[in-house]
Coordinates of C-alpha atoms and ligand atoms in Angstrom, one line a residue:
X285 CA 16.7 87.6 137.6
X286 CA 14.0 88.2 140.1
X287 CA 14.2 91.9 141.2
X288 CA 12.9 93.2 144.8
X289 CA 13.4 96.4 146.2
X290 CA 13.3 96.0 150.2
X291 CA 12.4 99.4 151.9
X292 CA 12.7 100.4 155.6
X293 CA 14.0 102.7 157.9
X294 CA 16.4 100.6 159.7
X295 CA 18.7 97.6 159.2
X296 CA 21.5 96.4 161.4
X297 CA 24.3 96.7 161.3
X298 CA 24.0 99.9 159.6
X299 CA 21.4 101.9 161.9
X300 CA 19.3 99.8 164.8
X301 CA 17.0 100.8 167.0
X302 CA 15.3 97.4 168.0
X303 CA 14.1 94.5 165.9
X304 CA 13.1 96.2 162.4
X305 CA 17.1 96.7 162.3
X306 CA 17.6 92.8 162.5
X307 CA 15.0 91.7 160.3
X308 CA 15.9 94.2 157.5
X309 CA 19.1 93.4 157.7
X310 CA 18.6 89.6 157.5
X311 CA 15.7 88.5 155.7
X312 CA 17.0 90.5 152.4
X313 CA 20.4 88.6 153.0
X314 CA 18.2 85.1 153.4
X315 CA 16.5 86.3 150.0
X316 CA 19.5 87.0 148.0
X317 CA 21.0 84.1 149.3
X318 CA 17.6 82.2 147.5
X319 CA 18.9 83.7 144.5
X320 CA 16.8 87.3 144.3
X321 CA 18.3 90.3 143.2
X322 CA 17.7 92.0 146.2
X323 CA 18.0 96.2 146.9
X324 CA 17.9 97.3 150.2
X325 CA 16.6 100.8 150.2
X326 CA 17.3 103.1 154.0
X327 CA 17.9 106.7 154.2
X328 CA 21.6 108.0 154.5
X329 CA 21.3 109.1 157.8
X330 CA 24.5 111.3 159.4
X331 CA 25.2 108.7 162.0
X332 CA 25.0 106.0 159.2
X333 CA 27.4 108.1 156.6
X334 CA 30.4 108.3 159.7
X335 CA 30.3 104.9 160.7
X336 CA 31.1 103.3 157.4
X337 CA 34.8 102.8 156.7
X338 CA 35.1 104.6 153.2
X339 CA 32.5 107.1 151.3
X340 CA 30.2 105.3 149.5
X341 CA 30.3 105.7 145.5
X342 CA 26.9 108.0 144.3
X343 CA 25.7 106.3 141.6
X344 CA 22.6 107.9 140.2
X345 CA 20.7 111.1 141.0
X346 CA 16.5 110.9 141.1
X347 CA 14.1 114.1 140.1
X348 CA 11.5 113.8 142.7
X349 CA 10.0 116.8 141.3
X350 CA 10.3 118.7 144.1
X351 CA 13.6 118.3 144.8
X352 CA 16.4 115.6 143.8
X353 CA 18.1 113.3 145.7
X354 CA 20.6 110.9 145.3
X355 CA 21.5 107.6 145.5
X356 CA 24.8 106.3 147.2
X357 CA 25.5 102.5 147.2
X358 CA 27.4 100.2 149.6
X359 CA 27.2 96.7 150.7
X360 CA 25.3 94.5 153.7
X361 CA 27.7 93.4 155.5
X362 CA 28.1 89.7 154.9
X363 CA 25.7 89.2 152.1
X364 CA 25.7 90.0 148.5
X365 CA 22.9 92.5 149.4
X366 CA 23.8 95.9 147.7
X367 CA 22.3 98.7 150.1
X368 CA 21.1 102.3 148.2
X369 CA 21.2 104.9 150.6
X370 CA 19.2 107.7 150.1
X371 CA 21.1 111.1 150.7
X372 CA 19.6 114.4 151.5
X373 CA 20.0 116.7 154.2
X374 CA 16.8 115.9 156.0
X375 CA 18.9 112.6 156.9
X376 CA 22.2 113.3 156.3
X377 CA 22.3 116.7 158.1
X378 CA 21.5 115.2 161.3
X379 CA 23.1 112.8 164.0
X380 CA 21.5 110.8 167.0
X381 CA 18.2 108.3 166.5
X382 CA 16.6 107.9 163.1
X383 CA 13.3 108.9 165.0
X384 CA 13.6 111.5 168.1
X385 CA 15.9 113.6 169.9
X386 CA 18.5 112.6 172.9
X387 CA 15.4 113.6 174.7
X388 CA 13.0 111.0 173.5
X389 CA 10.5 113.8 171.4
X390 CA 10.0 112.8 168.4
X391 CA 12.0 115.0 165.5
X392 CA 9.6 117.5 164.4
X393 CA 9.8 116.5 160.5
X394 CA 9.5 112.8 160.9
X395 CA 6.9 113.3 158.2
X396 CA 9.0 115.4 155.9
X397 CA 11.5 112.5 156.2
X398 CA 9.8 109.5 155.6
X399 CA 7.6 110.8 152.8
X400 CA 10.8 111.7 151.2
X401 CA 11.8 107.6 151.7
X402 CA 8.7 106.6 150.2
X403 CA 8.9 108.9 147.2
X404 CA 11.9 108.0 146.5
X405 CA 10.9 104.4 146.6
X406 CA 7.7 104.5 144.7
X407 CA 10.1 106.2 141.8
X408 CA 12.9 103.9 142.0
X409 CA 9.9 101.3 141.9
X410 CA 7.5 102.5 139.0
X411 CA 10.0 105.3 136.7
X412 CA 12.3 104.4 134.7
X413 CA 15.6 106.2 136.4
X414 CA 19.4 106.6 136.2
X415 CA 19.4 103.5 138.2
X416 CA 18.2 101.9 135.0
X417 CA 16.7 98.8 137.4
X418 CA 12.9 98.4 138.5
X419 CA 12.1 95.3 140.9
X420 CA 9.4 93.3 140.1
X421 CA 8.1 93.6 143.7
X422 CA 8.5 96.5 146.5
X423 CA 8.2 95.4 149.8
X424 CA 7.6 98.5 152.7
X425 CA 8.1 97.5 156.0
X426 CA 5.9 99.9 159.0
X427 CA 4.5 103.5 159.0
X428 CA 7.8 104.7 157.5
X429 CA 7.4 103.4 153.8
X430 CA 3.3 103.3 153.7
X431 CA 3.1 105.9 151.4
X432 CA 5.7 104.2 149.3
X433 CA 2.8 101.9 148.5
X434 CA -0.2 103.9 147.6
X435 CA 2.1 105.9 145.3
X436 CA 3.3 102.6 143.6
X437 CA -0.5 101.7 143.1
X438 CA -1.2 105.2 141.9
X439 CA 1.1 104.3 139.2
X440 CA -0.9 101.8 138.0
X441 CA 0.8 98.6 136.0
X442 CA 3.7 98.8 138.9
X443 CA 5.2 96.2 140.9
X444 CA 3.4 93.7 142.9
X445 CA 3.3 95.3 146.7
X446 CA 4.0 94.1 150.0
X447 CA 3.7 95.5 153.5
X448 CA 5.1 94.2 156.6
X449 CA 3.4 95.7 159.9
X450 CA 6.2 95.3 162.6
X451 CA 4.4 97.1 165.1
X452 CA 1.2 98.7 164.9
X453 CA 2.2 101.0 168.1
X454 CA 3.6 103.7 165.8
X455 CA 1.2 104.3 163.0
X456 CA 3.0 108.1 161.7
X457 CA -0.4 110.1 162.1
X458 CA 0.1 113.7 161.5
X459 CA -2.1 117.2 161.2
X460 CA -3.7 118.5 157.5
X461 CA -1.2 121.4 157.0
X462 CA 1.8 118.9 157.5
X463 CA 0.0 116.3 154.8
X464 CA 0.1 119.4 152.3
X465 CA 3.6 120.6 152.8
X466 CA 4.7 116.4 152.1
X467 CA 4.4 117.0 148.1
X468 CA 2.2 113.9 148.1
X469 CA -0.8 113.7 145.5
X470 CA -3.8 115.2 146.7
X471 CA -6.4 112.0 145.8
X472 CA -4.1 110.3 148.6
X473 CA -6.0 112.2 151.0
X474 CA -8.9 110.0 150.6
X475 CA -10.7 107.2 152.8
X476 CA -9.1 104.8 150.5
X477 CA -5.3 106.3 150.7
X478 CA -4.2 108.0 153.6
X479 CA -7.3 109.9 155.3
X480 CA -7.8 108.7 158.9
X481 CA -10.5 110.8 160.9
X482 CA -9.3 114.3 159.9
X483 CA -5.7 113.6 160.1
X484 CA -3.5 111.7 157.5
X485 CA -2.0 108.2 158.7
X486 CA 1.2 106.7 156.8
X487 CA 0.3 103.1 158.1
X488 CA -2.8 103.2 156.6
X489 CA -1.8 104.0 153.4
X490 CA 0.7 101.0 153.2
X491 CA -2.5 98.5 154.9
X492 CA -5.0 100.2 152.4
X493 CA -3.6 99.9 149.4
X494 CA -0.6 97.0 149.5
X495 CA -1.2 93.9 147.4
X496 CA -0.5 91.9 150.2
X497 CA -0.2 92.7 154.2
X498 CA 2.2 90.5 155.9
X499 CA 2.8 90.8 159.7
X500 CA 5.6 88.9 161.7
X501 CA 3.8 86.2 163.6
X502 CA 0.5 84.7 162.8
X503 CA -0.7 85.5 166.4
X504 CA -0.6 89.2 165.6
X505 CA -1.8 89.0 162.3
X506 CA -4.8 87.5 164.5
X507 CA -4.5 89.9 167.5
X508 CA -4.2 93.1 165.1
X509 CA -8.0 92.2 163.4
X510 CA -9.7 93.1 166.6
X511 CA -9.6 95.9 169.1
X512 CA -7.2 96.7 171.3
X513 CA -4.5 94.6 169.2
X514 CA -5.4 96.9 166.1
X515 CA -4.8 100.0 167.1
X516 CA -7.4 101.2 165.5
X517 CA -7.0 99.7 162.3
X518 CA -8.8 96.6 162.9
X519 CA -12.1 97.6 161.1
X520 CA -9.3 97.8 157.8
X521 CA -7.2 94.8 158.8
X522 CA -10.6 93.0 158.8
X523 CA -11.6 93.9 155.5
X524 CA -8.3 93.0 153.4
X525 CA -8.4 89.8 156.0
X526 CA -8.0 87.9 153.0
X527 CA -5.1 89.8 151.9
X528 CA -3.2 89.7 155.2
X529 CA -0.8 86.6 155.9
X530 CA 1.8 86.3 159.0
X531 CA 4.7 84.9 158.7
X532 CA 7.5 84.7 161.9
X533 CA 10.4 85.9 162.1
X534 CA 14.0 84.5 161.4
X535 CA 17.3 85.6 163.3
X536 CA 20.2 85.7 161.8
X537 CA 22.1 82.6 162.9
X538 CA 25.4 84.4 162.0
X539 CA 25.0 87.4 164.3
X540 CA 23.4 85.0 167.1
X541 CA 25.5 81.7 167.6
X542 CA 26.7 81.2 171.0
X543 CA 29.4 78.7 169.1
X544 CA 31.3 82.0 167.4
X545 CA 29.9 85.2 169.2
X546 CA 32.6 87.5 169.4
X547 CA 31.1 89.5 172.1
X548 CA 32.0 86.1 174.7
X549 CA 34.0 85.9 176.5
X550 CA 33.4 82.0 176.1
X551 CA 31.5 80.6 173.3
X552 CA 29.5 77.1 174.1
X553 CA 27.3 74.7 172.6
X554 CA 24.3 72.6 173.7
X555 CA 26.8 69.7 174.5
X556 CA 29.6 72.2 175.7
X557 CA 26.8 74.4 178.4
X558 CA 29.1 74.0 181.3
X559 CA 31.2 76.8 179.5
X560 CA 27.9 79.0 179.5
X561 CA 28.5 79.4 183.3
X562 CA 31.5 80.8 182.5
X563 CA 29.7 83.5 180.9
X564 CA 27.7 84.5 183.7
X565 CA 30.6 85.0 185.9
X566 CA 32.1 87.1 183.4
X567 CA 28.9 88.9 183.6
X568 CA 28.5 89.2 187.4
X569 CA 31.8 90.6 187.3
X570 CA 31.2 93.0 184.6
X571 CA 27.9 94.0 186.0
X572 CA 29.5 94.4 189.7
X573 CA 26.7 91.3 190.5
X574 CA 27.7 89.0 193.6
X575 CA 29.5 86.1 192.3
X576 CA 27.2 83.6 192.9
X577 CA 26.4 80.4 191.2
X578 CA 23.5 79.5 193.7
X579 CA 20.6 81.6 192.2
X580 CA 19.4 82.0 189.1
X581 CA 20.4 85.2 186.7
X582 CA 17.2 86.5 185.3
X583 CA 18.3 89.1 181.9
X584 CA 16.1 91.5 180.7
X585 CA 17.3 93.8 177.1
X586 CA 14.9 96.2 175.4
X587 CA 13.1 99.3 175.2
X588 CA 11.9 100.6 178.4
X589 CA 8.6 101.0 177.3
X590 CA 4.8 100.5 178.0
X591 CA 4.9 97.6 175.1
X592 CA 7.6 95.4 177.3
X593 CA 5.5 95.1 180.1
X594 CA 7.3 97.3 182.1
X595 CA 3.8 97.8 184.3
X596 CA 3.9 94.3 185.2
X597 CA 7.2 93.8 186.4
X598 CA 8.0 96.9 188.4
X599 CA 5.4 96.1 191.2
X600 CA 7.1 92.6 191.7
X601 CA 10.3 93.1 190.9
X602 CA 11.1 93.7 194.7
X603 CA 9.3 90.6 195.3
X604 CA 11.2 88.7 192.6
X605 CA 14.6 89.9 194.6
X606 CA 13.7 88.2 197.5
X607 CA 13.0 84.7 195.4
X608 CA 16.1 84.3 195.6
X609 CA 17.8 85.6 192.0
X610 CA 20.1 88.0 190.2
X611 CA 18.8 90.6 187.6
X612 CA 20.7 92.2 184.5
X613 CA 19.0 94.8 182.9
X614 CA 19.7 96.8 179.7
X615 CA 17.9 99.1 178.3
X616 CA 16.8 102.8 177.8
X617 CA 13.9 104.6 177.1
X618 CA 10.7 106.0 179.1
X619 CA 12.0 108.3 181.8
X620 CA 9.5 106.9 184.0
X621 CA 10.8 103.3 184.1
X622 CA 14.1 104.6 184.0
X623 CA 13.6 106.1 187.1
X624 CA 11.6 103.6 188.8
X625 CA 14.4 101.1 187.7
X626 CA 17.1 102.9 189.2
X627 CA 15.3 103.5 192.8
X628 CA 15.0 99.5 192.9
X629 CA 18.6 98.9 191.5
X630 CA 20.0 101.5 193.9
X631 CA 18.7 100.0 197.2
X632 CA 19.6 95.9 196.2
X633 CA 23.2 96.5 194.1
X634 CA 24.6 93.0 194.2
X635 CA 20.8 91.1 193.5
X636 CA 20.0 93.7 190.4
X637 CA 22.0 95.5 187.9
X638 CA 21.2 98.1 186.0
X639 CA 22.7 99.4 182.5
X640 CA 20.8 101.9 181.2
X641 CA 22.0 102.0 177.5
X642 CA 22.0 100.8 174.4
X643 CA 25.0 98.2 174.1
X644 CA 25.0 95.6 171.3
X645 CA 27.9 93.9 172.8
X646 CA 25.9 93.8 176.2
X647 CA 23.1 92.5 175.1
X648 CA 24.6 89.0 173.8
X649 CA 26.7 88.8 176.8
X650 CA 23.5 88.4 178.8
X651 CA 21.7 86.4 176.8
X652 CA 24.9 84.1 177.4
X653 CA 25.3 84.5 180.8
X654 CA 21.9 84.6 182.5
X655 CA 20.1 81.5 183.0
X656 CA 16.4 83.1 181.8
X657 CA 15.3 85.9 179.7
X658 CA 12.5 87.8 180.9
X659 CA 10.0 88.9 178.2
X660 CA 6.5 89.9 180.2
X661 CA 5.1 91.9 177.0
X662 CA 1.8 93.5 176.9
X663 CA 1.9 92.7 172.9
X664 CA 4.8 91.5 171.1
X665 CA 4.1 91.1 167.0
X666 CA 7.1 89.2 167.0
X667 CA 10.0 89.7 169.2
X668 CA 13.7 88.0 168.5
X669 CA 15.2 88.2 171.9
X670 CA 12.9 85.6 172.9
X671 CA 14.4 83.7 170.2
X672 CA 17.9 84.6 171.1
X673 CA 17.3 83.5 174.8
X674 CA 16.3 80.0 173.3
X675 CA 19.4 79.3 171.1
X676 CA 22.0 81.1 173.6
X677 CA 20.3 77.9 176.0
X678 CA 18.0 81.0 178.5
X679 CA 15.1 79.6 178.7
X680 CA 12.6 83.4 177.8
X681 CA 9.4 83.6 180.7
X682 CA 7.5 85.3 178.2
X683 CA 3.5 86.0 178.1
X684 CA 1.1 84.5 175.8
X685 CA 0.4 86.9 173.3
X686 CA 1.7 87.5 169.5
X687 CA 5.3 86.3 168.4
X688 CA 6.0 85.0 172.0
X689 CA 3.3 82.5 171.9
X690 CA 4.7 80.9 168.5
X691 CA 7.8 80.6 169.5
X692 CA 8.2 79.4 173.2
X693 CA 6.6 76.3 175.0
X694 CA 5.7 76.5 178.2
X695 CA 7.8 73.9 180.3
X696 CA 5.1 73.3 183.3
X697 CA 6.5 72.6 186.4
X698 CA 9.5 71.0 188.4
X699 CA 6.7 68.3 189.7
X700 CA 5.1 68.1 186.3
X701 CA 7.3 69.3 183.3
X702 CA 6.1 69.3 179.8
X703 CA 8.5 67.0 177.4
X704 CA 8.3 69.3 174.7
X705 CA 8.9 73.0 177.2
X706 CA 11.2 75.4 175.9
X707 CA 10.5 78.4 178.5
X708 CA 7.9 79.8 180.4
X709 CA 4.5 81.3 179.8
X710 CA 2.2 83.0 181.6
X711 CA -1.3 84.0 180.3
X712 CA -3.0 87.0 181.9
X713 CA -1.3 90.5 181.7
X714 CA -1.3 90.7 185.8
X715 CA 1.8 91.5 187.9
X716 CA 0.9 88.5 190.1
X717 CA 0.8 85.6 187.2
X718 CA 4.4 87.2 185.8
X719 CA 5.6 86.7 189.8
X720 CA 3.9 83.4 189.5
X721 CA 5.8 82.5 186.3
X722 CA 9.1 83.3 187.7
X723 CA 8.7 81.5 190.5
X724 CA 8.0 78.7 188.5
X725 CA 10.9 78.9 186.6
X726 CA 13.4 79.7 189.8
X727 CA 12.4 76.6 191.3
X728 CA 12.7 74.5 188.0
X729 CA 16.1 75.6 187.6
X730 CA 17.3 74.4 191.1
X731 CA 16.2 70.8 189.3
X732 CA 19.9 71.0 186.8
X733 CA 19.3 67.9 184.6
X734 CA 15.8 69.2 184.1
X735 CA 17.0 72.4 183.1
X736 CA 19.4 71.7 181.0
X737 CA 17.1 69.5 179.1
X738 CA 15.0 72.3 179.0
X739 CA 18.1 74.6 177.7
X740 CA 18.9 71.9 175.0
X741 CA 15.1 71.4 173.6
X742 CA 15.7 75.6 172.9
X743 CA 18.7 75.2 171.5
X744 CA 18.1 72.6 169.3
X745 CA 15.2 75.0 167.7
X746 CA 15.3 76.2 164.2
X747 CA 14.9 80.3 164.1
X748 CA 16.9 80.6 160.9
X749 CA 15.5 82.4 157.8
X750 CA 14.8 79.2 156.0
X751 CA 11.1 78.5 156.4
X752 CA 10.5 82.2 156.6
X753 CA 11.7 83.5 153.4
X754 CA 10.0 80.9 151.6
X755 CA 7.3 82.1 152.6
X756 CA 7.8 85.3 151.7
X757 CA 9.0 83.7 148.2
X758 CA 6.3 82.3 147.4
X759 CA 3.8 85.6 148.3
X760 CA 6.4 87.4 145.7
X761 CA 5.9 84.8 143.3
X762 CA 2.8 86.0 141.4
X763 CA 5.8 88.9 140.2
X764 CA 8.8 86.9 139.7
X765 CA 9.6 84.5 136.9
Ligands
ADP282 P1 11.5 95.5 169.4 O1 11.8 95.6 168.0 O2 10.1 95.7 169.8 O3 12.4 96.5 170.2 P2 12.6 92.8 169.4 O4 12.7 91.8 170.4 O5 12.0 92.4 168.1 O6 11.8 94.1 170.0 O7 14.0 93.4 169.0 C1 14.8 94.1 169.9 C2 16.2 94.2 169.3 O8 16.9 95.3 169.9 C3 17.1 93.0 169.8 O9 18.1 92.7 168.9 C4 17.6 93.5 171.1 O10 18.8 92.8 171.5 C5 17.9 94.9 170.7 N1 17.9 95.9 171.9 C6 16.9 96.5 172.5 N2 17.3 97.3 173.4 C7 18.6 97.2 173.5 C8 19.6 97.8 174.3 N3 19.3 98.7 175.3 N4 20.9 97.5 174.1 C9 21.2 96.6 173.1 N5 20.3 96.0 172.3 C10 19.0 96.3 172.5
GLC283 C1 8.8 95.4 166.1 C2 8.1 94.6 167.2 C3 8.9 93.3 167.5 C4 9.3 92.6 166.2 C5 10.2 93.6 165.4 C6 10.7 92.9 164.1 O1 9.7 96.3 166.6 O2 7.9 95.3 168.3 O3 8.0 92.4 168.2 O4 10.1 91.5 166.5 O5 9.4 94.7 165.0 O6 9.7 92.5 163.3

């Protein structure tokens, strides 16, 4: 059998902070399901260890060198996926976020931690263990398991490598003295391994040395060879160009289906959508919105941060209250746009509400219930919510750039719609074209057979894992049988 071991830092519904969670807990799934034997690698953090129903069985112990660690094992919830959770205190000992504080500052041993993933990784990977099972191809995913990589091509004759970039944002750049105390070998400190002017960069040494880069949209993959999309790392990204491949997204279809969502409180169809405006006054009740069914509900989930476009939509979100339409927001992060969000919330209560968490539950009862999904990023490598709006029938106003781009159509206009529109799009990162793109879609909505012909061309989409992990099948072929 084909063997892959799939690393990251994050996989729903074990641990989530945003979108890594859902892809590294569903594309392995879509892979096993293709018939790979597929290990899903994630550190055993504290929060992770109390929320599963019984202890998980420990069924090996790894010599690092260092130190040891070991290896617990429990299931993916519905898939045959078996998950190995790596236990050690530097996980285990702690509970909260897998990267920062209730504060939002970042732990202070981030590095310490995720080196420890990758070396554990690169041994399962390349040794021969008490796990007595080496995958044919390792697959990293973001800053988090790059080192993972260059140790498995230290090794030599290892496993084919792949490296996913989810979001060049976060790169996991840290000081000399903390490189030295990460028991990494030396020659990794090298223009070729992890060296990145005077400081050592865990993303680079996954885009340096991988066999093959993948990203998760082929907009980003373009975006992220030139400056300001690279981060940096464009000059690299360039140069392995023909290593580099971008493949979108899937969603899971089982965790997202308006049909059976248990977090409804009425599931729908595209031929039952009447029952969709059922949701939304669930969710004007539940929000403490005005019932109304005369304006549109505009939704808004994710992390309150510069990458949502948060500096777009504050300057015009006053003016988008007067248009007139409802907001729901969720989400939580930057102080800053907390803040700002509450000072508009708190002066127009029954136009905009304001949840200022991080609610699971929540965040599919709003994709039911509002009638468009706003998604104004500044970059977006992929994004899923936008893909969320368009099967839970919420049409996404989302800007041109990265995953958003390959996934939605723009729909024109009421006068002049475009028969093949799925949402709205808007171009230039400029608080007046988002206004202008949300006026748009306001006053399309007031046109209902239109917009439900719009609703049913997004629901009638394919986001499932299909395409997508063939894709990624056929880059792991060179490895497998
Ligand atoms: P990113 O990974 O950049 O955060 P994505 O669109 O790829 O963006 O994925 C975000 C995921 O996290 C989605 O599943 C979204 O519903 C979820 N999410 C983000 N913020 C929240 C929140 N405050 N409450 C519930 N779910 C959230
Ligand atoms: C990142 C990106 C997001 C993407 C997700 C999963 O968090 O910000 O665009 O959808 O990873 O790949």
């Amino acid at each position: 059998m084909n063997r892959l071991l799939f690393v990251a830092s994050e996989a729903f519904p074990l641990v989530k902070t945003g979108g890594l969670a859902d892809v590294a807990g569903s594309l392995p799934a879509a892979l096993a399901a293709a018939g790979v034997d597929v290990r899903l690698l994630l550190p055993a953090y504290g929060d992770l260890l109390a929320g599963l129903g019984a202890a998980p069985e420990v069924i090996a112990e790894l010599d690092l060198g260092t130190e040891r660690v070991r290896i617990l094992q429990c299931g993916l919830p519905g898939s045959t996926v078996k998950v190995w959770l790596l236990e050690h205190p530097l996980f285990s000992a702690r509970a909260g976020n897998p990267y920062h504080d209730e504060h939002g500052a970042p732990w202070g041993d981030s590095a310490e931690r995720f080196a420890l993933l990758s070396r554990a990784a690169a041994c399962i990977a390349t040794r021969d263990t008490p796990l007595a099972w080496r995958p044919h191809v390792l697959h990293c995913n973001d800053w988090h398991t790059g080192p993972a990589i260059a140790l498995a091509q230290l090794e030599g004759a290892g496993p084919l490598t792949v490296f996913t970039v989810h979001n060049l944002a976060h790169q996991g750049v840290f000081d000399r003295t903390t490189f030295e105390r990460l028991a990494l070998p030396g020659v990794l400190w090298s223009e070729q391994g992890m060296e990145y002017y005077g400081q050592c960069s865990f993303m680079k040494a996954g885009l340096a040395c991988a066999d093959v880069i993948t990203t998760v949209s082929p907009s980003y993959a373009r975006e992220i060879c030139a400056a300001p999309g690279g981060m940096g790392m464009e000059g690299l990204l360039r140069e392995r160009s023909d290593r580099l491949v971008g493949i979108i997204n899937g969603i899971s279809t089982s965790d997202w289906d308006p049909g059976k969502d248990p977090a409804l409180a009425h599931n729908y169809s595209a031929d039952t959508l009447d029952a969709k405006r059922l949701n939304k006054a669930a969710l004007q009740r539940e929000l403490g919105l005005a019932a109304r069914d005369d304006v549109p509900l505009i939704g808004f989930v994710g992390r309150l941060v510069e990458q949502k476009g948060l500096e777009l939509l504050l300057p015009v979100l006053e003016a988008m209250l007067e248009l007139p339409a409802q907001f729901a927001v969720l989400g939580k992060g930057d102080p800053r746009y907390e803040s700002a969000l509450r000072n508009i919330a708190a002066a127009r209560p029954d136009s905009i509400a304001l949840v200022l968490d991080y609610n699971e539950d929540m965040a599919h009862r709003i994709e039911a219930g509002a009638d468009m999904f706003l998604m104004p990023s500044l970059f977006e490598p992929c994004g899923l919510n936008q893909m969320y709006s368009l099967r839970y029938g919420t049409p996404p106003i989302v800007r041109a750039v990265g995953g958003l781009i390959d996934t939605v159509t723009d729909a024109g206009t009421r006068e002049a719609p475009a028969p093949d529109g799925t949402g709205f799009v808007f171009r230039e990162p400029l608080p007046a074209d988002l206004l202008q793109a949300v006026q748009r879609a306001v006053y399309y909505w007031a046109d209902r057979p239109a917009w439900r012909a719009l609703q049913q061309r997004g629901m009638a989409g394919d986001f499932s894992w299909q395409r997508s992990a063939a894709q990624y099948l056929e880059i792991y072929r060179p490895a497998f049988d």
